mmCIF file of C-alpha atoms and ligand atoms in Angstrom:
data_model
loop_
_atom_site.group_PDB
_atom_site.id
_atom_site.type_symbol
_atom_site.label_atom_id
_atom_site.label_comp_id
_atom_site.label_asym_id
_atom_site.label_seq_id
_atom_site.Cartn_x
_atom_site.Cartn_y
_atom_site.Cartn_z
ATOM 1 C CA MET A 190 56.809 33.660 61.793
ATOM 2 C CA SER A 191 58.999 35.567 59.363
ATOM 3 C CA LYS A 192 57.541 38.655 57.704
ATOM 4 C CA LYS A 193 57.918 37.009 54.296
ATOM 5 C CA LYS A 194 56.069 33.855 55.292
ATOM 6 C CA GLU A 195 53.336 35.931 56.832
ATOM 7 C CA GLU A 196 52.931 38.020 53.678
ATOM 8 C CA GLU A 197 52.726 34.832 51.630
ATOM 9 C CA LEU A 198 50.049 33.443 53.932
ATOM 10 C CA LEU A 199 48.118 36.699 53.932
ATOM 11 C CA LYS A 200 48.029 36.596 50.130
ATOM 12 C CA LEU A 201 46.438 33.160 50.266
ATOM 13 C CA VAL A 202 43.639 34.376 52.532
ATOM 14 C CA SER A 203 40.806 35.355 50.248
ATOM 15 C CA GLU A 204 39.515 38.831 50.989
ATOM 16 C CA GLU A 205 35.995 37.988 49.936
ATOM 17 C CA GLU A 206 35.301 35.161 52.327
ATOM 18 C CA ILE A 207 36.559 36.452 55.609
ATOM 19 C CA PRO A 208 34.343 35.001 58.356
ATOM 20 C CA VAL A 209 32.275 37.679 60.057
ATOM 21 C CA HIS A 210 32.427 36.110 63.521
ATOM 22 C CA VAL A 211 35.142 33.796 64.833
ATOM 23 C CA ALA A 212 34.810 32.175 68.266
ATOM 24 C CA VAL A 213 37.825 30.801 70.126
ATOM 25 C CA ILE A 214 38.116 28.428 73.091
ATOM 26 C CA MET A 215 41.395 29.534 74.656
ATOM 27 C CA ASP A 216 42.416 26.108 75.942
ATOM 28 C CA GLY A 217 45.650 24.344 76.852
ATOM 29 C CA ASN A 218 47.252 26.919 79.140
ATOM 30 C CA GLY A 219 47.649 24.496 82.032
ATOM 31 C CA ARG A 220 49.337 21.815 79.919
ATOM 32 C CA TRP A 221 51.617 24.391 78.318
ATOM 33 C CA ALA A 222 52.851 25.430 81.765
ATOM 34 C CA LYS A 223 53.086 21.845 83.024
ATOM 35 C CA ASN A 224 55.281 20.919 80.049
ATOM 36 C CA ARG A 225 57.745 23.505 81.288
ATOM 37 C CA GLY A 226 57.483 22.521 84.930
ATOM 38 C CA TRP A 227 55.786 25.842 85.677
ATOM 39 C CA PRO A 228 52.621 26.542 87.697
ATOM 40 C CA ARG A 229 49.367 26.527 85.699
ATOM 41 C CA ILE A 230 48.904 30.256 86.131
ATOM 42 C CA ALA A 231 52.075 30.865 84.108
ATOM 43 C CA GLY A 232 50.162 29.312 81.211
ATOM 44 C CA HIS A 233 47.219 31.655 81.710
ATOM 45 C CA LYS A 234 49.590 34.599 81.723
ATOM 46 C CA ALA A 235 51.280 33.443 78.521
ATOM 47 C CA GLY A 236 47.840 33.002 76.971
ATOM 48 C CA MET A 237 47.306 36.745 77.229
ATOM 49 C CA ASP A 238 50.131 37.364 74.756
ATOM 50 C CA THR A 239 48.441 35.024 72.297
ATOM 51 C CA LEU A 240 45.193 36.891 72.802
ATOM 52 C CA ARG A 241 46.891 40.188 71.877
ATOM 53 C CA GLU A 242 48.478 38.681 68.764
ATOM 54 C CA ILE A 243 45.256 37.080 67.514
ATOM 55 C CA ILE A 244 43.213 40.235 68.097
ATOM 56 C CA SER A 245 45.642 42.295 66.049
ATOM 57 C CA CYS A 246 45.634 39.732 63.229
ATOM 58 C CA ALA A 247 41.812 39.527 63.236
ATOM 59 C CA ASP A 248 41.663 43.297 63.033
ATOM 60 C CA GLU A 249 44.096 43.380 60.098
ATOM 61 C CA ILE A 250 42.187 40.889 57.983
ATOM 62 C CA GLY A 251 38.806 42.492 58.589
ATOM 63 C CA ILE A 252 36.986 40.082 60.891
ATOM 64 C CA LYS A 253 34.037 41.867 62.494
ATOM 65 C CA VAL A 254 33.522 39.913 65.733
ATOM 66 C CA MET A 255 35.828 37.732 67.843
ATOM 67 C CA THR A 256 34.403 35.863 70.837
ATOM 68 C CA PHE A 257 36.931 34.476 73.320
ATOM 69 C CA PHE A 258 35.978 31.860 75.930
ATOM 70 C CA ALA A 259 37.841 33.001 79.031
ATOM 71 C CA PHE A 260 35.992 31.337 81.918
ATOM 72 C CA SER A 261 33.182 28.793 81.886
ATOM 73 C CA THR A 262 30.407 28.181 84.413
ATOM 74 C CA GLU A 263 32.175 24.859 85.070
ATOM 75 C CA ASN A 264 35.590 26.421 85.723
ATOM 76 C CA TRP A 265 34.507 27.271 89.315
ATOM 77 C CA LYS A 266 35.282 23.597 90.045
ATOM 78 C CA ARG A 267 39.009 24.386 89.874
ATOM 79 C CA PRO A 268 41.163 24.994 92.950
ATOM 80 C CA SER A 269 40.416 28.363 94.529
ATOM 81 C CA TRP A 270 43.914 29.766 93.851
ATOM 82 C CA GLU A 271 43.473 29.137 90.128
ATOM 83 C CA VAL A 272 39.949 30.585 90.055
ATOM 84 C CA LYS A 273 41.220 33.614 91.915
ATOM 85 C CA TYR A 274 43.974 34.157 89.364
ATOM 86 C CA LEU A 275 41.635 33.649 86.402
ATOM 87 C CA MET A 276 39.266 36.205 87.906
ATOM 88 C CA LYS A 277 42.066 38.738 88.210
ATOM 89 C CA LEU A 278 43.154 38.324 84.589
ATOM 90 C CA PRO A 279 40.415 40.393 82.907
ATOM 91 C CA GLU A 280 41.311 43.349 85.096
ATOM 92 C CA GLU A 281 45.022 42.932 84.404
ATOM 93 C CA TYR A 282 44.420 42.461 80.701
ATOM 94 C CA LEU A 283 42.167 45.501 80.368
ATOM 95 C CA GLN A 284 44.496 47.694 82.384
ATOM 96 C CA LYS A 285 47.327 46.797 80.047
ATOM 97 C CA GLU A 286 45.474 46.728 76.737
ATOM 98 C CA LEU A 287 42.623 49.199 76.894
ATOM 99 C CA ASN A 288 44.600 52.093 75.360
ATOM 100 C CA THR A 289 45.734 49.989 72.400
ATOM 101 C CA LEU A 290 42.220 48.646 71.956
ATOM 102 C CA MET A 291 40.845 52.193 71.967
ATOM 103 C CA GLU A 292 43.388 53.154 69.287
ATOM 104 C CA LYS A 293 42.204 50.210 67.233
ATOM 105 C CA ASN A 294 38.611 51.461 67.642
ATOM 106 C CA VAL A 295 37.655 48.124 69.245
ATOM 107 C CA VAL A 296 34.258 47.600 70.890
ATOM 108 C CA ILE A 297 34.438 45.377 73.979
ATOM 109 C CA LYS A 298 31.478 43.203 74.878
ATOM 110 C CA ALA A 299 30.957 40.470 77.445
ATOM 111 C CA ILE A 300 28.619 37.498 77.659
ATOM 112 C CA GLY A 301 27.921 35.250 80.623
ATOM 113 C CA ASP A 302 26.572 35.659 84.137
ATOM 114 C CA LEU A 303 28.702 38.621 85.124
ATOM 115 C CA SER A 304 26.936 38.981 88.485
ATOM 116 C CA ARG A 305 29.169 36.266 89.972
ATOM 117 C CA LEU A 306 32.421 38.026 89.075
ATOM 118 C CA PRO A 307 34.385 39.617 91.932
ATOM 119 C CA ARG A 308 33.549 43.301 92.379
ATOM 120 C CA ARG A 309 36.870 44.594 91.000
ATOM 121 C CA THR A 310 36.724 42.360 87.929
ATOM 122 C CA LEU A 311 33.163 43.424 87.247
ATOM 123 C CA LYS A 312 34.124 47.074 87.531
ATOM 124 C CA ALA A 313 37.037 46.684 85.108
ATOM 125 C CA VAL A 314 34.768 44.898 82.631
ATOM 126 C CA ASN A 315 31.946 47.424 82.959
ATOM 127 C CA ASP A 316 34.369 50.326 82.516
ATOM 128 C CA ALA A 317 35.748 48.723 79.349
ATOM 129 C CA LEU A 318 32.227 48.151 77.975
ATOM 130 C CA HIS A 319 31.356 51.744 78.713
ATOM 131 C CA ASN A 320 34.567 53.282 77.357
ATOM 132 C CA THR A 321 34.447 51.405 74.073
ATOM 133 C CA LYS A 322 30.708 51.433 73.410
ATOM 134 C CA ASP A 323 30.847 54.218 70.809
ATOM 135 C CA ASN A 324 33.758 52.704 68.904
ATOM 136 C CA THR A 325 32.966 51.274 65.491
ATOM 137 C CA GLY A 326 35.712 48.717 64.802
ATOM 138 C CA LEU A 327 36.281 45.069 65.620
ATOM 139 C CA VAL A 328 33.995 43.689 68.346
ATOM 140 C CA ILE A 329 35.842 41.686 71.007
ATOM 141 C CA ASN A 330 33.384 39.650 72.972
ATOM 142 C CA PHE A 331 34.629 37.973 76.157
ATOM 143 C CA ALA A 332 32.757 34.956 77.513
ATOM 144 C CA LEU A 333 33.154 35.253 81.287
ATOM 145 C CA ASN A 334 31.404 32.868 83.638
ATOM 146 C CA TYR A 335 29.681 31.737 80.467
ATOM 147 C CA GLY A 336 27.804 28.474 79.966
ATOM 148 C CA GLY A 337 25.680 27.636 76.945
ATOM 149 C CA ARG A 338 23.118 25.738 78.994
ATOM 150 C CA ALA A 339 22.847 28.455 81.646
ATOM 151 C CA GLU A 340 22.346 30.993 78.851
ATOM 152 C CA ILE A 341 19.462 29.012 77.342
ATOM 153 C CA VAL A 342 17.914 28.475 80.797
ATOM 154 C CA ASP A 343 18.117 32.244 81.425
ATOM 155 C CA ALA A 344 16.447 32.956 78.106
ATOM 156 C CA VAL A 345 13.648 30.467 78.811
ATOM 157 C CA ARG A 346 13.094 32.031 82.229
ATOM 158 C CA GLN A 347 12.786 35.545 80.753
ATOM 159 C CA ILE A 348 10.425 34.330 78.050
ATOM 160 C CA SER A 349 8.273 32.484 80.620
ATOM 161 C CA GLN A 350 8.027 35.641 82.704
ATOM 162 C CA LYS A 351 6.779 37.546 79.662
ATOM 163 C CA VAL A 352 4.210 34.841 78.957
ATOM 164 C CA ALA A 353 3.077 34.816 82.602
ATOM 165 C CA ALA A 354 2.683 38.594 82.507
ATOM 166 C CA GLY A 355 0.588 38.354 79.346
ATOM 167 C CA LYS A 356 3.203 40.199 77.283
ATOM 168 C CA LEU A 357 3.929 37.298 74.962
ATOM 169 C CA GLU A 358 1.767 34.546 73.463
ATOM 170 C CA PRO A 359 3.205 30.990 73.611
ATOM 171 C CA ASP A 360 2.393 30.625 69.912
ATOM 172 C CA ASP A 361 4.625 33.582 69.119
ATOM 173 C CA ILE A 362 7.720 31.903 70.577
ATOM 174 C CA ASP A 363 10.025 30.884 67.746
ATOM 175 C CA ALA A 364 13.772 30.481 67.217
ATOM 176 C CA GLN A 365 14.180 34.228 66.692
ATOM 177 C CA VAL A 366 12.447 35.032 69.994
ATOM 178 C CA LEU A 367 14.716 32.598 71.805
ATOM 179 C CA ALA A 368 17.833 33.967 70.080
ATOM 180 C CA ASP A 369 16.795 37.512 71.030
ATOM 181 C CA HIS A 370 16.847 36.532 74.713
ATOM 182 C CA LEU A 371 20.351 35.059 74.667
ATOM 183 C CA TYR A 372 23.375 37.024 75.905
ATOM 184 C CA THR A 373 24.594 37.398 72.324
ATOM 185 C CA GLY A 374 21.671 39.692 71.397
ATOM 186 C CA ASP A 375 22.640 41.422 68.149
ATOM 187 C CA ILE A 376 25.906 39.475 67.601
ATOM 188 C CA PRO A 377 25.612 37.168 64.563
ATOM 189 C CA ASP A 378 26.211 33.426 65.047
ATOM 190 C CA PRO A 379 29.870 32.391 64.756
ATOM 191 C CA ASP A 380 31.001 31.302 61.298
ATOM 192 C CA LEU A 381 34.064 29.544 62.642
ATOM 193 C CA LEU A 382 35.063 28.014 65.976
ATOM 194 C CA ILE A 383 38.735 27.508 66.745
ATOM 195 C CA ARG A 384 39.700 25.180 69.582
ATOM 196 C CA PRO A 385 43.358 24.635 70.378
ATOM 197 C CA SER A 386 44.728 22.089 72.891
ATOM 198 C CA GLY A 387 43.688 18.886 71.108
ATOM 199 C CA GLU A 388 40.328 18.463 72.840
ATOM 200 C CA LEU A 389 37.586 17.595 70.369
ATOM 201 C CA ARG A 390 34.609 19.064 72.182
ATOM 202 C CA ILE A 391 32.817 22.361 72.616
ATOM 203 C CA SER A 392 32.639 22.356 76.425
ATOM 204 C CA ASN A 393 29.289 24.154 76.800
ATOM 205 C CA PHE A 394 30.302 27.080 74.576
ATOM 206 C CA LEU A 395 27.681 28.907 72.442
ATOM 207 C CA LEU A 396 25.464 25.823 72.162
ATOM 208 C CA TRP A 397 22.559 27.516 70.436
ATOM 209 C CA GLN A 398 24.660 29.852 68.300
ATOM 210 C CA MET A 399 26.942 27.136 66.897
ATOM 211 C CA ALA A 400 24.197 25.165 65.132
ATOM 212 C CA TYR A 401 25.927 25.771 61.762
ATOM 213 C CA THR A 402 29.372 26.936 62.800
ATOM 214 C CA GLU A 403 32.394 25.420 61.054
ATOM 215 C CA LEU A 404 34.625 23.705 63.631
ATOM 216 C CA TRP A 405 38.423 23.829 63.505
ATOM 217 C CA PHE A 406 40.553 21.927 65.994
ATOM 218 C CA THR A 407 44.299 21.896 66.543
ATOM 219 C CA ARG A 408 46.611 20.177 69.013
ATOM 220 C CA ILE A 409 48.600 23.390 69.467
ATOM 221 C CA LEU A 410 48.196 24.715 73.018
ATOM 222 C CA TRP A 411 46.758 28.235 73.286
ATOM 223 C CA PRO A 412 50.002 29.934 74.475
ATOM 224 C CA ASP A 413 51.767 28.492 71.388
ATOM 225 C CA PHE A 414 48.968 29.441 69.010
ATOM 226 C CA ASN A 415 49.984 32.291 66.702
ATOM 227 C CA ARG A 416 49.058 34.346 63.639
ATOM 228 C CA GLU A 417 50.198 31.608 61.323
ATOM 229 C CA HIS A 418 47.863 29.044 62.896
ATOM 230 C CA PHE A 419 45.078 31.578 62.884
ATOM 231 C CA LEU A 420 45.524 32.387 59.182
ATOM 232 C CA ARG A 421 45.602 28.668 58.391
ATOM 233 C CA ALA A 422 42.299 28.203 60.206
ATOM 234 C CA ILE A 423 40.795 31.046 58.173
ATOM 235 C CA MET A 424 42.117 29.528 54.934
ATOM 236 C CA ASP A 425 40.688 26.115 55.815
ATOM 237 C CA TYR A 426 37.381 27.779 56.559
ATOM 238 C CA GLN A 427 37.440 29.462 53.159
ATOM 239 C CA ARG A 428 37.768 26.089 51.448
ATOM 240 C CA ARG A 429 34.720 24.629 53.148
ATOM 241 C CA GLU A 430 31.311 24.494 51.605
ATOM 242 C CA ARG A 431 28.589 25.663 53.924
ATOM 243 C CA ARG A 432 25.245 24.211 52.945
ATOM 244 C CA PHE A 433 22.985 24.915 55.934
ATOM 245 C CA GLY A 434 20.974 21.835 55.098
ATOM 246 C CA GLY A 435 20.546 22.808 51.455
ATOM 247 C CA ILE A 436 22.412 21.397 48.454
ATOM 248 C CA LYS A 437 25.492 22.495 46.595
ATOM 249 C CA LYS A 438 24.975 25.682 44.579
HETATM 250 C C1 LIG B 63 42.211 27.256 79.365
HETATM 251 O O1 LIG B 63 43.317 26.530 79.724
HETATM 252 C C2 LIG B 63 41.911 28.372 80.318
HETATM 253 C C3 LIG B 63 40.651 28.191 81.048
HETATM 254 C C4 LIG B 63 39.881 27.152 81.027
HETATM 255 C C5 LIG B 63 40.240 29.277 81.885
HETATM 256 P P1 LIG B 63 43.242 25.337 80.762
HETATM 257 O O2 LIG B 63 43.530 25.882 82.111
HETATM 258 O O3 LIG B 63 41.963 24.619 80.650
HETATM 259 O O4 LIG B 63 44.428 24.449 80.260
HETATM 260 P P2 LIG B 63 44.492 22.858 80.259
HETATM 261 O O5 LIG B 63 43.306 22.395 79.481
HETATM 262 O O6 LIG B 63 44.444 22.424 81.671
HETATM 263 O O7 LIG B 63 45.772 22.545 79.583
HETATM 264 C C1 LIG B 64 36.869 25.440 78.130
HETATM 265 O O1 LIG B 64 38.045 24.828 78.526
HETATM 266 C C2 LIG B 64 36.673 26.738 78.843
HETATM 267 C C3 LIG B 64 37.619 27.810 78.548
HETATM 268 C C4 LIG B 64 38.632 27.746 77.732
HETATM 269 C C5 LIG B 64 37.380 29.031 79.223
HETATM 270 P P1 LIG B 64 38.069 23.730 79.685
HETATM 271 O O2 LIG B 64 39.475 23.378 79.890
HETATM 272 O O3 LIG B 64 37.308 24.231 80.851
HETATM 273 O O4 LIG B 64 37.253 22.537 79.016
HETATM 274 P P2 LIG B 64 37.218 20.994 79.384
HETATM 275 O O5 LIG B 64 37.030 20.881 80.857
HETATM 276 O O6 LIG B 64 38.506 20.396 78.934
HETATM 277 O O7 LIG B 64 36.063 20.448 78.594
HETATM 278 MG MG1 LIG B 65 41.392 23.051 79.520
#
């Protein structure tokens, strides 16, 4: 996108209604590579450049939290060579980007069942969480081996254990208690979900948290997704009326 066009777009983005939390399903890498006659992993690699571009744009416009779906609990079904590559990506990404992210004062977080990640991946992720924990800027939350259903099951299990141990009364269980036991903890629910690739589904992402999230779909494949698309999604979001079950103000 030309600088001029970008400035024009930026002017159209209202500063008052920037979503606090934007979640993204980074989808379409495989098709992007296939269209070029390249192996699927070339698409995953190209997707990392998009990730960098979108993070810097989100930071510039003042978004507080970005959650990126990087690997789902269902993605283990893929061929082992692809899973292996996808599991190496976080390490590669963090090695390359951590300095820049530190300069941007970014806080890295992760949600999902991290215990199943390979040892080296887990170490890279844990180091990044540790090194950025005192930063105060944009929160980048990576969903790794994440599944919305697994997350809710985990929460129910923890709550049941508390009830069994006499630490919690069944009558005291409400939506807030359940939310407190999810991986997202103190992260607010997403205001906007962006899904590239043309699929019109949420694929087990943030099931509980997306109860009132605005959904934005595009046919653009993730490696082709850029700042312009991102700003358009934000502008569309700003034109929507969120009612949360109430009526127009
Ligand atoms: C998203 O791209 C990356 C992950 C799911 C990890 P895909 O690999 O799903 O790309 P398509 O959907 O096959 O094009
Ligand atoms: C969702 O994409 C998961 C990630 C992007 C990490 P998928 O490609 O796995 O979703 P489906 O299989 O098309 O629903
Ligand atoms: Mg896909």
